[in-house]
PDB file of C-alpha atoms and ligand atoms in Angstrom:
ATOM      1  CA  MET A 283      22.037  -2.596   9.308  1.00  0.00           C
ATOM      2  CA  PRO A 284      20.033   0.292  10.833  1.00  0.00           C
ATOM      3  CA  LYS A 285      22.167   2.243  13.262  1.00  0.00           C
ATOM      4  CA  LEU A 286      21.328   2.667  16.929  1.00  0.00           C
ATOM      5  CA  ASN A 287      20.517   6.241  17.887  1.00  0.00           C
ATOM      6  CA  ARG A 288      22.471   6.350  21.118  1.00  0.00           C
ATOM      7  CA  LEU A 289      24.813   3.642  22.392  1.00  0.00           C
ATOM      8  CA  LEU A 290      26.158   3.618  25.946  1.00  0.00           C
ATOM      9  CA  LEU A 291      29.663   2.192  26.397  1.00  0.00           C
ATOM     10  CA  THR A 292      30.744   1.673  29.996  1.00  0.00           C
ATOM     11  CA  GLY A 293      34.389   1.011  30.828  1.00  0.00           C
ATOM     12  CA  ALA A 294      35.215   3.187  27.815  1.00  0.00           C
ATOM     13  CA  ALA A 295      38.642   4.220  29.141  1.00  0.00           C
ATOM     14  CA  GLY A 296      39.828   0.614  29.491  1.00  0.00           C
ATOM     15  CA  GLY A 297      41.784  -1.520  27.051  1.00  0.00           C
ATOM     16  CA  VAL A 298      38.820  -3.067  25.245  1.00  0.00           C
ATOM     17  CA  GLY A 299      36.901   0.212  25.285  1.00  0.00           C
ATOM     18  CA  LYS A 300      39.784   2.034  23.625  1.00  0.00           C
ATOM     19  CA  ALA A 301      40.162  -0.730  21.038  1.00  0.00           C
ATOM     20  CA  ILE A 302      36.507  -0.738  19.978  1.00  0.00           C
ATOM     21  CA  ARG A 303      35.779   3.008  20.149  1.00  0.00           C
ATOM     22  CA  PRO A 304      37.014   3.691  16.594  1.00  0.00           C
ATOM     23  CA  PHE A 305      34.428   1.234  15.213  1.00  0.00           C
ATOM     24  CA  LEU A 306      31.401   2.351  17.196  1.00  0.00           C
ATOM     25  CA  SER A 307      30.336   5.052  14.733  1.00  0.00           C
ATOM     26  CA  GLN A 308      29.408   2.161  12.432  1.00  0.00           C
ATOM     27  CA  LEU A 309      26.935   0.969  15.052  1.00  0.00           C
ATOM     28  CA  ALA A 310      25.418   4.165  16.377  1.00  0.00           C
ATOM     29  CA  GLU A 311      24.781   7.817  15.527  1.00  0.00           C
ATOM     30  CA  GLN A 312      25.852   8.921  18.996  1.00  0.00           C
ATOM     31  CA  VAL A 313      27.995   7.147  21.551  1.00  0.00           C
ATOM     32  CA  LEU A 314      27.918   7.993  25.251  1.00  0.00           C
ATOM     33  CA  LEU A 315      31.223   6.955  26.802  1.00  0.00           C
ATOM     34  CA  SER A 316      31.382   6.376  30.533  1.00  0.00           C
ATOM     35  CA  ASP A 317      34.108   5.436  32.969  1.00  0.00           C
ATOM     36  CA  LEU A 318      35.586   6.459  36.284  1.00  0.00           C
ATOM     37  CA  GLN A 319      38.498   7.942  34.359  1.00  0.00           C
ATOM     38  CA  GLU A 320      37.750  11.003  32.276  1.00  0.00           C
ATOM     39  CA  ILE A 321      38.056  10.723  28.483  1.00  0.00           C
ATOM     40  CA  THR A 322      38.886  13.971  26.686  1.00  0.00           C
ATOM     41  CA  ASP A 323      39.814  12.951  23.113  1.00  0.00           C
ATOM     42  CA  LEU A 324      36.197  12.891  21.967  1.00  0.00           C
ATOM     43  CA  ALA A 325      35.156  12.431  18.337  1.00  0.00           C
ATOM     44  CA  PRO A 326      32.145  14.480  17.108  1.00  0.00           C
ATOM     45  CA  HIS A 327      29.748  11.552  17.646  1.00  0.00           C
ATOM     46  CA  GLU A 328      31.020  10.899  21.198  1.00  0.00           C
ATOM     47  CA  THR A 329      30.123  12.414  24.559  1.00  0.00           C
ATOM     48  CA  PHE A 330      31.507  11.503  27.957  1.00  0.00           C
ATOM     49  CA  ARG A 331      29.893  11.203  31.348  1.00  0.00           C
ATOM     50  CA  ALA A 332      31.777   9.896  34.367  1.00  0.00           C
ATOM     51  CA  ALA A 333      29.983   7.352  36.537  1.00  0.00           C
ATOM     52  CA  GLN A 334      30.906   5.174  39.467  1.00  0.00           C
ATOM     53  CA  LEU A 335      28.978   2.019  38.598  1.00  0.00           C
ATOM     54  CA  GLY A 336      28.378   1.266  42.263  1.00  0.00           C
ATOM     55  CA  ASP A 337      26.443   4.526  42.641  1.00  0.00           C
ATOM     56  CA  ARG A 338      22.862   4.152  41.445  1.00  0.00           C
ATOM     57  CA  ALA A 339      22.231   7.846  40.918  1.00  0.00           C
ATOM     58  CA  GLN A 340      25.317   8.133  38.719  1.00  0.00           C
ATOM     59  CA  VAL A 341      24.254   5.100  36.678  1.00  0.00           C
ATOM     60  CA  ASP A 342      20.693   6.447  36.313  1.00  0.00           C
ATOM     61  CA  ALA A 343      22.146   9.708  35.000  1.00  0.00           C
ATOM     62  CA  LEU A 344      23.661   7.787  32.067  1.00  0.00           C
ATOM     63  CA  PHE A 345      20.093   7.119  30.898  1.00  0.00           C
ATOM     64  CA  ALA A 346      18.894  10.723  31.208  1.00  0.00           C
ATOM     65  CA  GLU A 347      18.669  10.822  27.407  1.00  0.00           C
ATOM     66  CA  PRO A 348      17.214   7.724  25.708  1.00  0.00           C
ATOM     67  CA  VAL A 349      19.738   4.950  25.082  1.00  0.00           C
ATOM     68  CA  ASP A 350      18.927   2.137  22.639  1.00  0.00           C
ATOM     69  CA  GLY A 351      21.951  -0.106  23.107  1.00  0.00           C
ATOM     70  CA  VAL A 352      24.471  -0.771  25.875  1.00  0.00           C
ATOM     71  CA  ILE A 353      27.920  -2.373  25.799  1.00  0.00           C
ATOM     72  CA  HIS A 354      28.789  -2.911  29.436  1.00  0.00           C
ATOM     73  CA  LEU A 355      32.544  -3.299  29.835  1.00  0.00           C
ATOM     74  CA  GLY A 356      32.944  -1.275  33.021  1.00  0.00           C
ATOM     75  CA  GLY A 357      34.059  -2.768  36.293  1.00  0.00           C
ATOM     76  CA  VAL A 358      36.979  -4.511  37.889  1.00  0.00           C
ATOM     77  CA  SER A 359      38.689  -6.619  35.233  1.00  0.00           C
ATOM     78  CA  VAL A 360      41.123  -8.636  37.342  1.00  0.00           C
ATOM     79  CA  GLU A 361      41.227 -10.266  40.776  1.00  0.00           C
ATOM     80  CA  LYS A 362      40.976  -7.508  43.420  1.00  0.00           C
ATOM     81  CA  PRO A 363      39.840  -7.160  47.040  1.00  0.00           C
ATOM     82  CA  PHE A 364      36.206  -8.076  47.506  1.00  0.00           C
ATOM     83  CA  ALA A 365      35.121  -4.514  48.299  1.00  0.00           C
ATOM     84  CA  MET A 366      36.232  -3.354  44.862  1.00  0.00           C
ATOM     85  CA  ILE A 367      34.654  -6.323  43.094  1.00  0.00           C
ATOM     86  CA  CYS A 368      31.468  -5.787  45.060  1.00  0.00           C
ATOM     87  CA  GLU A 369      31.226  -2.119  44.099  1.00  0.00           C
ATOM     88  CA  GLY A 370      32.184  -2.413  40.426  1.00  0.00           C
ATOM     89  CA  ASN A 371      30.925  -5.848  39.435  1.00  0.00           C
ATOM     90  CA  LEU A 372      28.176  -6.899  41.858  1.00  0.00           C
ATOM     91  CA  VAL A 373      26.450  -3.596  42.649  1.00  0.00           C
ATOM     92  CA  GLY A 374      27.672  -2.122  39.343  1.00  0.00           C
ATOM     93  CA  ALA A 375      26.207  -4.894  37.185  1.00  0.00           C
ATOM     94  CA  TYR A 376      22.964  -4.778  39.167  1.00  0.00           C
ATOM     95  CA  ASN A 377      22.700  -1.018  38.687  1.00  0.00           C
ATOM     96  CA  ILE A 378      23.204  -1.355  34.935  1.00  0.00           C
ATOM     97  CA  PHE A 379      20.671  -4.180  34.496  1.00  0.00           C
ATOM     98  CA  ASP A 380      18.102  -2.394  36.604  1.00  0.00           C
ATOM     99  CA  ALA A 381      18.602   0.973  34.919  1.00  0.00           C
ATOM    100  CA  VAL A 382      18.193  -0.795  31.567  1.00  0.00           C
ATOM    101  CA  ARG A 383      14.919  -2.334  32.808  1.00  0.00           C
ATOM    102  CA  LEU A 384      13.554   1.053  33.815  1.00  0.00           C
ATOM    103  CA  ASN A 385      14.738   2.956  30.740  1.00  0.00           C
ATOM    104  CA  GLY A 386      13.112   1.295  27.757  1.00  0.00           C
ATOM    105  CA  LYS A 387      15.021  -2.022  27.952  1.00  0.00           C
ATOM    106  CA  PRO A 388      17.763  -1.310  25.405  1.00  0.00           C
ATOM    107  CA  ARG A 389      19.592  -4.440  24.295  1.00  0.00           C
ATOM    108  CA  LEU A 390      22.646  -5.129  26.408  1.00  0.00           C
ATOM    109  CA  ILE A 391      26.005  -6.747  25.748  1.00  0.00           C
ATOM    110  CA  PHE A 392      27.576  -7.841  29.009  1.00  0.00           C
ATOM    111  CA  ALA A 393      31.340  -8.439  29.163  1.00  0.00           C
ATOM    112  CA  SER A 394      31.612 -11.718  31.026  1.00  0.00           C
ATOM    113  CA  SER A 395      34.877 -13.646  31.179  1.00  0.00           C
ATOM    114  CA  ASN A 396      36.495 -16.996  30.491  1.00  0.00           C
ATOM    115  CA  HIS A 397      37.181 -16.991  34.247  1.00  0.00           C
ATOM    116  CA  VAL A 398      33.613 -18.139  34.965  1.00  0.00           C
ATOM    117  CA  THR A 399      34.842 -21.537  33.757  1.00  0.00           C
ATOM    118  CA  GLY A 400      38.548 -21.206  34.644  1.00  0.00           C
ATOM    119  CA  TYR A 401      38.614 -24.438  36.633  1.00  0.00           C
ATOM    120  CA  TYR A 402      37.870 -26.568  33.586  1.00  0.00           C
ATOM    121  CA  ARG A 403      40.883 -28.359  32.222  1.00  0.00           C
ATOM    122  CA  ARG A 404      42.522 -27.398  28.969  1.00  0.00           C
ATOM    123  CA  ASP A 405      41.954 -30.911  27.605  1.00  0.00           C
ATOM    124  CA  GLU A 406      38.184 -30.412  28.027  1.00  0.00           C
ATOM    125  CA  THR A 407      36.075 -28.492  25.518  1.00  0.00           C
ATOM    126  CA  VAL A 408      33.729 -26.225  27.401  1.00  0.00           C
ATOM    127  CA  GLY A 409      30.362 -25.128  26.076  1.00  0.00           C
ATOM    128  CA  ALA A 410      28.443 -22.137  27.368  1.00  0.00           C
ATOM    129  CA  ASP A 411      25.961 -24.479  29.077  1.00  0.00           C
ATOM    130  CA  VAL A 412      28.331 -26.238  31.488  1.00  0.00           C
ATOM    131  CA  MET A 413      28.157 -25.814  35.264  1.00  0.00           C
ATOM    132  CA  LEU A 414      30.162 -22.748  36.212  1.00  0.00           C
ATOM    133  CA  ARG A 415      33.579 -23.278  37.806  1.00  0.00           C
ATOM    134  CA  PRO A 416      34.982 -19.778  38.427  1.00  0.00           C
ATOM    135  CA  ASP A 417      38.662 -19.530  39.306  1.00  0.00           C
ATOM    136  CA  SER A 418      38.481 -16.296  41.319  1.00  0.00           C
ATOM    137  CA  LEU A 419      36.168 -13.870  43.111  1.00  0.00           C
ATOM    138  CA  TYR A 420      36.374 -11.897  39.863  1.00  0.00           C
ATOM    139  CA  GLY A 421      35.149 -14.943  37.906  1.00  0.00           C
ATOM    140  CA  ALA A 422      32.333 -15.420  40.427  1.00  0.00           C
ATOM    141  CA  SER A 423      31.353 -11.750  39.991  1.00  0.00           C
ATOM    142  CA  LYS A 424      30.986 -12.334  36.241  1.00  0.00           C
ATOM    143  CA  ALA A 425      28.792 -15.352  37.047  1.00  0.00           C
ATOM    144  CA  TRP A 426      26.572 -12.913  39.014  1.00  0.00           C
ATOM    145  CA  GLY A 427      26.258 -10.721  35.940  1.00  0.00           C
ATOM    146  CA  GLU A 428      25.269 -13.743  33.858  1.00  0.00           C
ATOM    147  CA  ALA A 429      22.701 -14.730  36.513  1.00  0.00           C
ATOM    148  CA  LEU A 430      21.261 -11.202  36.431  1.00  0.00           C
ATOM    149  CA  SER A 431      20.930 -11.449  32.661  1.00  0.00           C
ATOM    150  CA  SER A 432      18.803 -14.566  33.145  1.00  0.00           C
ATOM    151  CA  VAL A 433      16.349 -13.093  35.628  1.00  0.00           C
ATOM    152  CA  TYR A 434      16.203  -9.759  33.797  1.00  0.00           C
ATOM    153  CA  TYR A 435      15.224 -11.571  30.598  1.00  0.00           C
ATOM    154  CA  ASP A 436      12.882 -14.202  31.993  1.00  0.00           C
ATOM    155  CA  LYS A 437      11.103 -11.803  34.328  1.00  0.00           C
ATOM    156  CA  PHE A 438      11.470  -8.394  32.712  1.00  0.00           C
ATOM    157  CA  GLY A 439      12.233  -9.010  29.020  1.00  0.00           C
ATOM    158  CA  VAL A 440      15.674  -7.347  28.936  1.00  0.00           C
ATOM    159  CA  GLU A 441      17.618  -8.949  26.068  1.00  0.00           C
ATOM    160  CA  THR A 442      21.280  -9.586  26.834  1.00  0.00           C
ATOM    161  CA  LEU A 443      24.199 -11.209  25.089  1.00  0.00           C
ATOM    162  CA  CYS A 444      26.766 -12.300  27.678  1.00  0.00           C
ATOM    163  CA  VAL A 445      30.158 -12.614  26.019  1.00  0.00           C
ATOM    164  CA  ARG A 446      32.685 -14.657  27.963  1.00  0.00           C
ATOM    165  CA  ILE A 447      35.668 -12.785  26.623  1.00  0.00           C
ATOM    166  CA  GLY A 448      38.836 -14.844  26.370  1.00  0.00           C
ATOM    167  CA  TYR A 449      41.850 -12.571  25.976  1.00  0.00           C
ATOM    168  CA  CYS A 450      41.150  -9.274  24.203  1.00  0.00           C
ATOM    169  CA  PHE A 451      44.446  -7.457  23.915  1.00  0.00           C
ATOM    170  CA  PRO A 452      46.418  -6.443  20.815  1.00  0.00           C
ATOM    171  CA  ARG A 453      48.319  -9.722  20.724  1.00  0.00           C
ATOM    172  CA  PRO A 454      48.786 -12.916  22.761  1.00  0.00           C
ATOM    173  CA  GLU A 455      52.015 -13.558  24.666  1.00  0.00           C
ATOM    174  CA  SER A 456      51.472 -17.147  25.860  1.00  0.00           C
ATOM    175  CA  PRO A 457      49.941 -20.386  24.538  1.00  0.00           C
ATOM    176  CA  ARG A 458      46.974 -19.862  26.864  1.00  0.00           C
ATOM    177  CA  GLN A 459      46.369 -16.371  25.515  1.00  0.00           C
ATOM    178  CA  MET A 460      46.674 -17.759  21.982  1.00  0.00           C
ATOM    179  CA  ALA A 461      43.829 -20.211  22.653  1.00  0.00           C
ATOM    180  CA  LEU A 462      41.652 -17.471  24.157  1.00  0.00           C
ATOM    181  CA  TRP A 463      42.559 -14.477  21.997  1.00  0.00           C
ATOM    182  CA  LEU A 464      39.748 -12.238  20.768  1.00  0.00           C
ATOM    183  CA  ALA A 465      40.500  -9.630  18.112  1.00  0.00           C
ATOM    184  CA  ALA A 466      38.802  -6.290  18.776  1.00  0.00           C
ATOM    185  CA  GLU A 467      37.413  -6.349  15.221  1.00  0.00           C
ATOM    186  CA  ASP A 468      35.814  -9.745  15.825  1.00  0.00           C
ATOM    187  CA  PHE A 469      34.300  -8.377  19.027  1.00  0.00           C
ATOM    188  CA  ILE A 470      32.843  -5.375  17.206  1.00  0.00           C
ATOM    189  CA  ASP A 471      31.412  -7.644  14.516  1.00  0.00           C
ATOM    190  CA  LEU A 472      29.808  -9.683  17.291  1.00  0.00           C
ATOM    191  CA  CYS A 473      28.341  -6.563  18.923  1.00  0.00           C
ATOM    192  CA  ALA A 474      26.966  -5.371  15.576  1.00  0.00           C
ATOM    193  CA  ARG A 475      25.251  -8.718  15.022  1.00  0.00           C
ATOM    194  CA  ALA A 476      23.864  -8.760  18.548  1.00  0.00           C
ATOM    195  CA  PHE A 477      22.253  -5.336  18.061  1.00  0.00           C
ATOM    196  CA  ASP A 478      21.065  -6.213  14.564  1.00  0.00           C
ATOM    197  CA  ALA A 479      19.529  -9.634  15.277  1.00  0.00           C
ATOM    198  CA  GLU A 480      15.760  -9.747  15.364  1.00  0.00           C
ATOM    199  CA  HIS A 481      15.771 -11.527  18.711  1.00  0.00           C
ATOM    200  CA  ILE A 482      18.561 -12.591  21.022  1.00  0.00           C
ATOM    201  CA  GLY A 483      16.647 -13.257  24.230  1.00  0.00           C
ATOM    202  CA  ARG A 484      19.319 -14.061  26.748  1.00  0.00           C
ATOM    203  CA  ALA A 485      22.330 -15.828  25.348  1.00  0.00           C
ATOM    204  CA  ILE A 486      25.812 -16.693  26.540  1.00  0.00           C
ATOM    205  CA  ILE A 487      28.711 -17.261  24.188  1.00  0.00           C
ATOM    206  CA  TYR A 488      32.488 -17.266  24.328  1.00  0.00           C
ATOM    207  CA  GLY A 489      34.316 -14.303  22.839  1.00  0.00           C
ATOM    208  CA  VAL A 490      37.262 -15.945  21.091  1.00  0.00           C
ATOM    209  CA  SER A 491      38.568 -15.510  17.572  1.00  0.00           C
ATOM    210  CA  ASP A 492      39.153 -18.327  15.079  1.00  0.00           C
ATOM    211  CA  ASN A 493      42.289 -19.560  16.859  1.00  0.00           C
ATOM    212  CA  ASP A 494      43.972 -22.906  16.155  1.00  0.00           C
ATOM    213  CA  ASP A 495      43.642 -24.213  19.715  1.00  0.00           C
ATOM    214  CA  LYS A 496      40.018 -24.468  20.737  1.00  0.00           C
ATOM    215  CA  TRP A 497      39.151 -24.956  24.390  1.00  0.00           C
ATOM    216  CA  VAL A 498      35.583 -23.789  24.047  1.00  0.00           C
ATOM    217  CA  ASP A 499      32.657 -24.998  21.993  1.00  0.00           C
ATOM    218  CA  ASN A 500      31.101 -21.829  20.610  1.00  0.00           C
ATOM    219  CA  SER A 501      28.377 -23.484  18.554  1.00  0.00           C
ATOM    220  CA  GLY A 502      25.873 -21.463  20.610  1.00  0.00           C
ATOM    221  CA  ALA A 503      27.042 -18.358  18.726  1.00  0.00           C
ATOM    222  CA  ALA A 504      25.824 -19.724  15.364  1.00  0.00           C
ATOM    223  CA  PHE A 505      22.400 -18.053  15.681  1.00  0.00           C
ATOM    224  CA  LEU A 506      24.141 -14.685  15.256  1.00  0.00           C
ATOM    225  CA  GLY A 507      25.919 -15.799  12.080  1.00  0.00           C
ATOM    226  CA  TRP A 508      29.148 -14.704  13.758  1.00  0.00           C
ATOM    227  CA  LYS A 509      32.253 -16.150  12.138  1.00  0.00           C
ATOM    228  CA  PRO A 510      35.399 -14.586  13.619  1.00  0.00           C
ATOM    229  CA  LYS A 511      37.814 -13.547  10.875  1.00  0.00           C
ATOM    230  CA  HIS A 512      40.981 -13.256  12.923  1.00  0.00           C
ATOM    231  CA  SER A 513      43.273 -15.871  14.424  1.00  0.00           C
ATOM    232  CA  SER A 514      46.177 -15.845  16.858  1.00  0.00           C
ATOM    233  CA  ALA A 515      48.051 -18.266  14.543  1.00  0.00           C
ATOM    234  CA  GLN A 516      50.134 -15.385  13.156  1.00  0.00           C
ATOM    235  CA  TRP A 517      51.972 -15.156  16.505  1.00  0.00           C
ATOM    236  CA  ARG A 518      52.430 -18.901  17.102  1.00  0.00           C
ATOM    237  CA  ALA A 519      56.128 -19.145  16.234  1.00  0.00           C
ATOM    238  CA  ASP A 520      56.992 -16.015  18.210  1.00  0.00           C
ATOM    239  CA  VAL A 521      54.965 -17.042  21.272  1.00  0.00           C
ATOM    240  CA  LEU A 522      56.379 -20.575  21.319  1.00  0.00           C
ATOM    241  CA  ALA A 523      59.940 -19.293  20.921  1.00  0.00           C
ATOM    242  CA  ASN A 524      59.417 -17.050  23.955  1.00  0.00           C
ATOM    243  CA  THR A 525      57.598 -19.547  26.173  1.00  0.00           C
ATOM    244  CA  PRO A 526      59.906 -21.033  28.812  1.00  0.00           C
ATOM    245  CA  LYS A 527      59.658 -24.786  29.468  1.00  0.00           C
ATOM    246  CA  ALA A 528      57.355 -25.383  32.421  1.00  0.00           C
ATOM    247  CA  ASP A 529      56.212 -28.272  34.617  1.00  0.00           C
ATOM    248  CA  PRO A 530      53.248 -29.884  32.779  1.00  0.00           C
ATOM    249  CA  LEU A 531      51.753 -30.725  36.173  1.00  0.00           C
ATOM    250  CA  ASP A 532      51.610 -27.052  37.146  1.00  0.00           C
ATOM    251  CA  PRO A 533      47.882 -26.286  37.719  1.00  0.00           C
ATOM    252  CA  ALA A 534      48.391 -23.069  35.750  1.00  0.00           C
ATOM    253  CA  LEU A 535      49.069 -25.255  32.710  1.00  0.00           C
ATOM    254  CA  ILE A 536      46.335 -27.773  33.454  1.00  0.00           C
ATOM    255  CA  TYR A 537      43.405 -25.411  33.926  1.00  0.00           C
ATOM    256  CA  GLN A 538      41.945 -22.934  31.454  1.00  0.00           C
ATOM    257  CA  GLY A 539      42.197 -20.124  34.002  1.00  0.00           C
ATOM    258  CA  GLY A 540      45.987 -20.382  33.834  1.00  0.00           C
ATOM    259  CA  PRO A 541      47.867 -18.323  36.450  1.00  0.00           C
ATOM    260  CA  TRP A 542      44.574 -17.249  37.994  1.00  0.00           C
ATOM    261  CA  VAL A 543      44.247 -20.656  39.698  1.00  0.00           C
ATOM    262  CA  HIS A 544      47.369 -19.799  41.721  1.00  0.00           C
ATOM    263  CA  MET A 545      45.986 -16.536  43.052  1.00  0.00           C
ATOM    264  CA  GLY A 546      45.053 -16.702  46.704  1.00  0.00           C
ATOM    265  CA  HIS A 547      42.146 -14.897  48.341  1.00  0.00           C
ATOM    266  CA  PRO A 548      42.578 -11.207  47.462  1.00  0.00           C
ATOM    267  CA  ASP A 549      41.784 -10.085  51.009  1.00  0.00           C
ATOM    268  CA  ASP A 550      44.315 -12.333  52.801  1.00  0.00           C
TER     269      ASP A 550
HETATM  270  P1  LIG B 789      40.052  -2.534  31.881  1.00  0.00           P
HETATM  271  O1  LIG B 789      40.363  -2.755  33.320  1.00  0.00           O
HETATM  272  O2  LIG B 789      41.127  -2.059  30.990  1.00  0.00           O
HETATM  273  O3  LIG B 789      38.824  -1.510  31.761  1.00  0.00           O
HETATM  274  C1  LIG B 789      37.758  -1.518  32.686  1.00  0.00           C
HETATM  275  C2  LIG B 789      37.304  -0.089  32.871  1.00  0.00           C
HETATM  276  O4  LIG B 789      36.266  -0.080  33.846  1.00  0.00           O
HETATM  277  C3  LIG B 789      38.427   0.833  33.377  1.00  0.00           C
HETATM  278  O5  LIG B 789      38.626   1.925  32.499  1.00  0.00           O
HETATM  279  C4  LIG B 789      37.971   1.279  34.745  1.00  0.00           C
HETATM  280  O6  LIG B 789      38.265   2.635  35.049  1.00  0.00           O
HETATM  281  C5  LIG B 789      36.468   1.047  34.681  1.00  0.00           C
HETATM  282  N1  LIG B 789      35.923   0.765  36.009  1.00  0.00           N
HETATM  283  C6  LIG B 789      36.437  -0.078  36.946  1.00  0.00           C
HETATM  284  N2  LIG B 789      35.682  -0.054  38.051  1.00  0.00           N
HETATM  285  C7  LIG B 789      34.682   0.831  37.810  1.00  0.00           C
HETATM  286  C8  LIG B 789      33.583   1.302  38.578  1.00  0.00           C
HETATM  287  N3  LIG B 789      33.363   0.838  39.835  1.00  0.00           N
HETATM  288  N4  LIG B 789      32.769   2.219  38.036  1.00  0.00           N
HETATM  289  C9  LIG B 789      32.996   2.688  36.765  1.00  0.00           C
HETATM  290  N5  LIG B 789      34.010   2.265  35.986  1.00  0.00           N
HETATM  291  C10 LIG B 789      34.837   1.360  36.516  1.00  0.00           C
HETATM  292  O7  LIG B 789      39.424  -3.886  31.338  1.00  0.00           O
HETATM  293  P2  LIG B 789      39.329  -4.377  29.821  1.00  0.00           P
HETATM  294  O8  LIG B 789      40.456  -5.284  29.568  1.00  0.00           O
HETATM  295  O9  LIG B 789      39.085  -3.240  28.941  1.00  0.00           O
HETATM  296  O10 LIG B 789      38.021  -5.291  29.889  1.00  0.00           O
HETATM  297  C11 LIG B 789      36.734  -4.747  29.635  1.00  0.00           C
HETATM  298  C12 LIG B 789      35.694  -5.694  30.202  1.00  0.00           C
HETATM  299  O11 LIG B 789      35.816  -6.966  29.599  1.00  0.00           O
HETATM  300  C13 LIG B 789      35.812  -5.907  31.706  1.00  0.00           C
HETATM  301  O12 LIG B 789      34.507  -6.034  32.241  1.00  0.00           O
HETATM  302  C14 LIG B 789      36.522  -7.233  31.810  1.00  0.00           C
HETATM  303  O13 LIG B 789      36.189  -7.901  33.009  1.00  0.00           O
HETATM  304  C15 LIG B 789      36.015  -7.964  30.588  1.00  0.00           C
HETATM  305  N6  LIG B 789      36.965  -8.938  30.085  1.00  0.00           N
HETATM  306  C16 LIG B 789      38.119  -8.501  29.466  1.00  0.00           C
HETATM  307  C17 LIG B 789      39.021  -9.426  28.985  1.00  0.00           C
HETATM  308  C18 LIG B 789      40.242  -8.999  28.239  1.00  0.00           C
HETATM  309  O14 LIG B 789      40.955  -9.883  27.759  1.00  0.00           O
HETATM  310  N7  LIG B 789      40.526  -7.718  28.072  1.00  0.00           N
HETATM  311  C19 LIG B 789      38.812 -10.872  29.168  1.00  0.00           C
HETATM  312  C20 LIG B 789      37.572 -11.207  29.826  1.00  0.00           C
HETATM  313  C21 LIG B 789      36.692 -10.259  30.253  1.00  0.00           C
HETATM  314  C1  LIG B 790      40.047 -11.454  32.035  1.00  0.00           C
HETATM  315  O1  LIG B 790      38.894 -11.682  32.378  1.00  0.00           O
HETATM  316  C2  LIG B 790      40.688 -10.146  32.295  1.00  0.00           C
HETATM  317  O2  LIG B 790      39.757  -9.094  32.283  1.00  0.00           O
HETATM  318  C3  LIG B 790      41.829  -9.840  31.359  1.00  0.00           C
HETATM  319  O3  LIG B 790      42.563  -8.742  31.887  1.00  0.00           O
HETATM  320  C4  LIG B 790      42.744 -11.053  31.177  1.00  0.00           C
HETATM  321  O4  LIG B 790      43.377 -11.319  32.392  1.00  0.00           O
HETATM  322  C5  LIG B 790      41.931 -12.247  30.725  1.00  0.00           C
HETATM  323  O5  LIG B 790      40.777 -12.454  31.531  1.00  0.00           O
HETATM  324  C6  LIG B 790      42.726 -13.567  30.767  1.00  0.00           C
HETATM  325  O6  LIG B 790      42.108 -14.587  31.024  1.00  0.00           O
HETATM  326  O7  LIG B 790      43.922 -13.540  30.504  1.00  0.00           O
END
């Protein structure tokens, strides 16, 4: 696979950013890391530039040197007051898509979330083409990013892979997280394929590994030849042994969004 010259990684100081950084030299000669939080432990192929995603001038500055691939992880990653979601995820996603449009249209990987469909039940299998049922303002903000990817492809030709990440942490701690777990190595493999593919247009897939429980139908990912190699099955016995008995009628157990369906309005 030919390497990218310069990859931009937003949200580089976050959990997923930290997990994938060690693999990015396989994808690109140079990696520009960005976040609100400064990163100082830079490898020779890495540089850092701070940017508040809600500030257009700061986002534009990330493209001062040509970028030929973007992994956009930055933004608010959990339910937070609307002002924060608006700045990081609504204005922030817009600023990234529009800067991409104006700076040579590098291919973009957008970190969406399972929470765009959190109000589907666990006994339903959800494909990437279902009507959205976000479980939170956060989930709705990811739906906005997906909508931007549509108009920026159809109208302006920006190619984006939206990855509805399930649960990308070192290991799952609950049955829900087991069903949604995404290994960082599977995510990197997915990113590599997305940059390498001849054409991706605008696609939406779920970012989950090859777990035993499958709540999502990821057949839409087949065009990338992506076959996740990891599974959460290795933690099954441990997770089940540490999962307290709960009321099966609890909405947090019925819906895919889990405890997120219990969260009230973040500004109340
Ligand atoms: P995280 O919260 O650990 O990292 C997000 C990073 O974005 C942080 O370092 C933060 O400083 C930065 N950030 C927040 N607001 C910003 C702003 N306004 N301007 C610039 N930077 C800002 O999140 P994590 O877990 O690493 O997730 C990465 C991405 O993947 C997020 O977009 C998240 O919504 C998405 N995602 C993650 C999942 C997971 O299981 N880790 C599941 C589904 C989606
Ligand atoms: C997400 O979208 C969050 O970014 C992550 O922190 C987890 O909460 C994950 O979903 C989840 O569904 O558990």
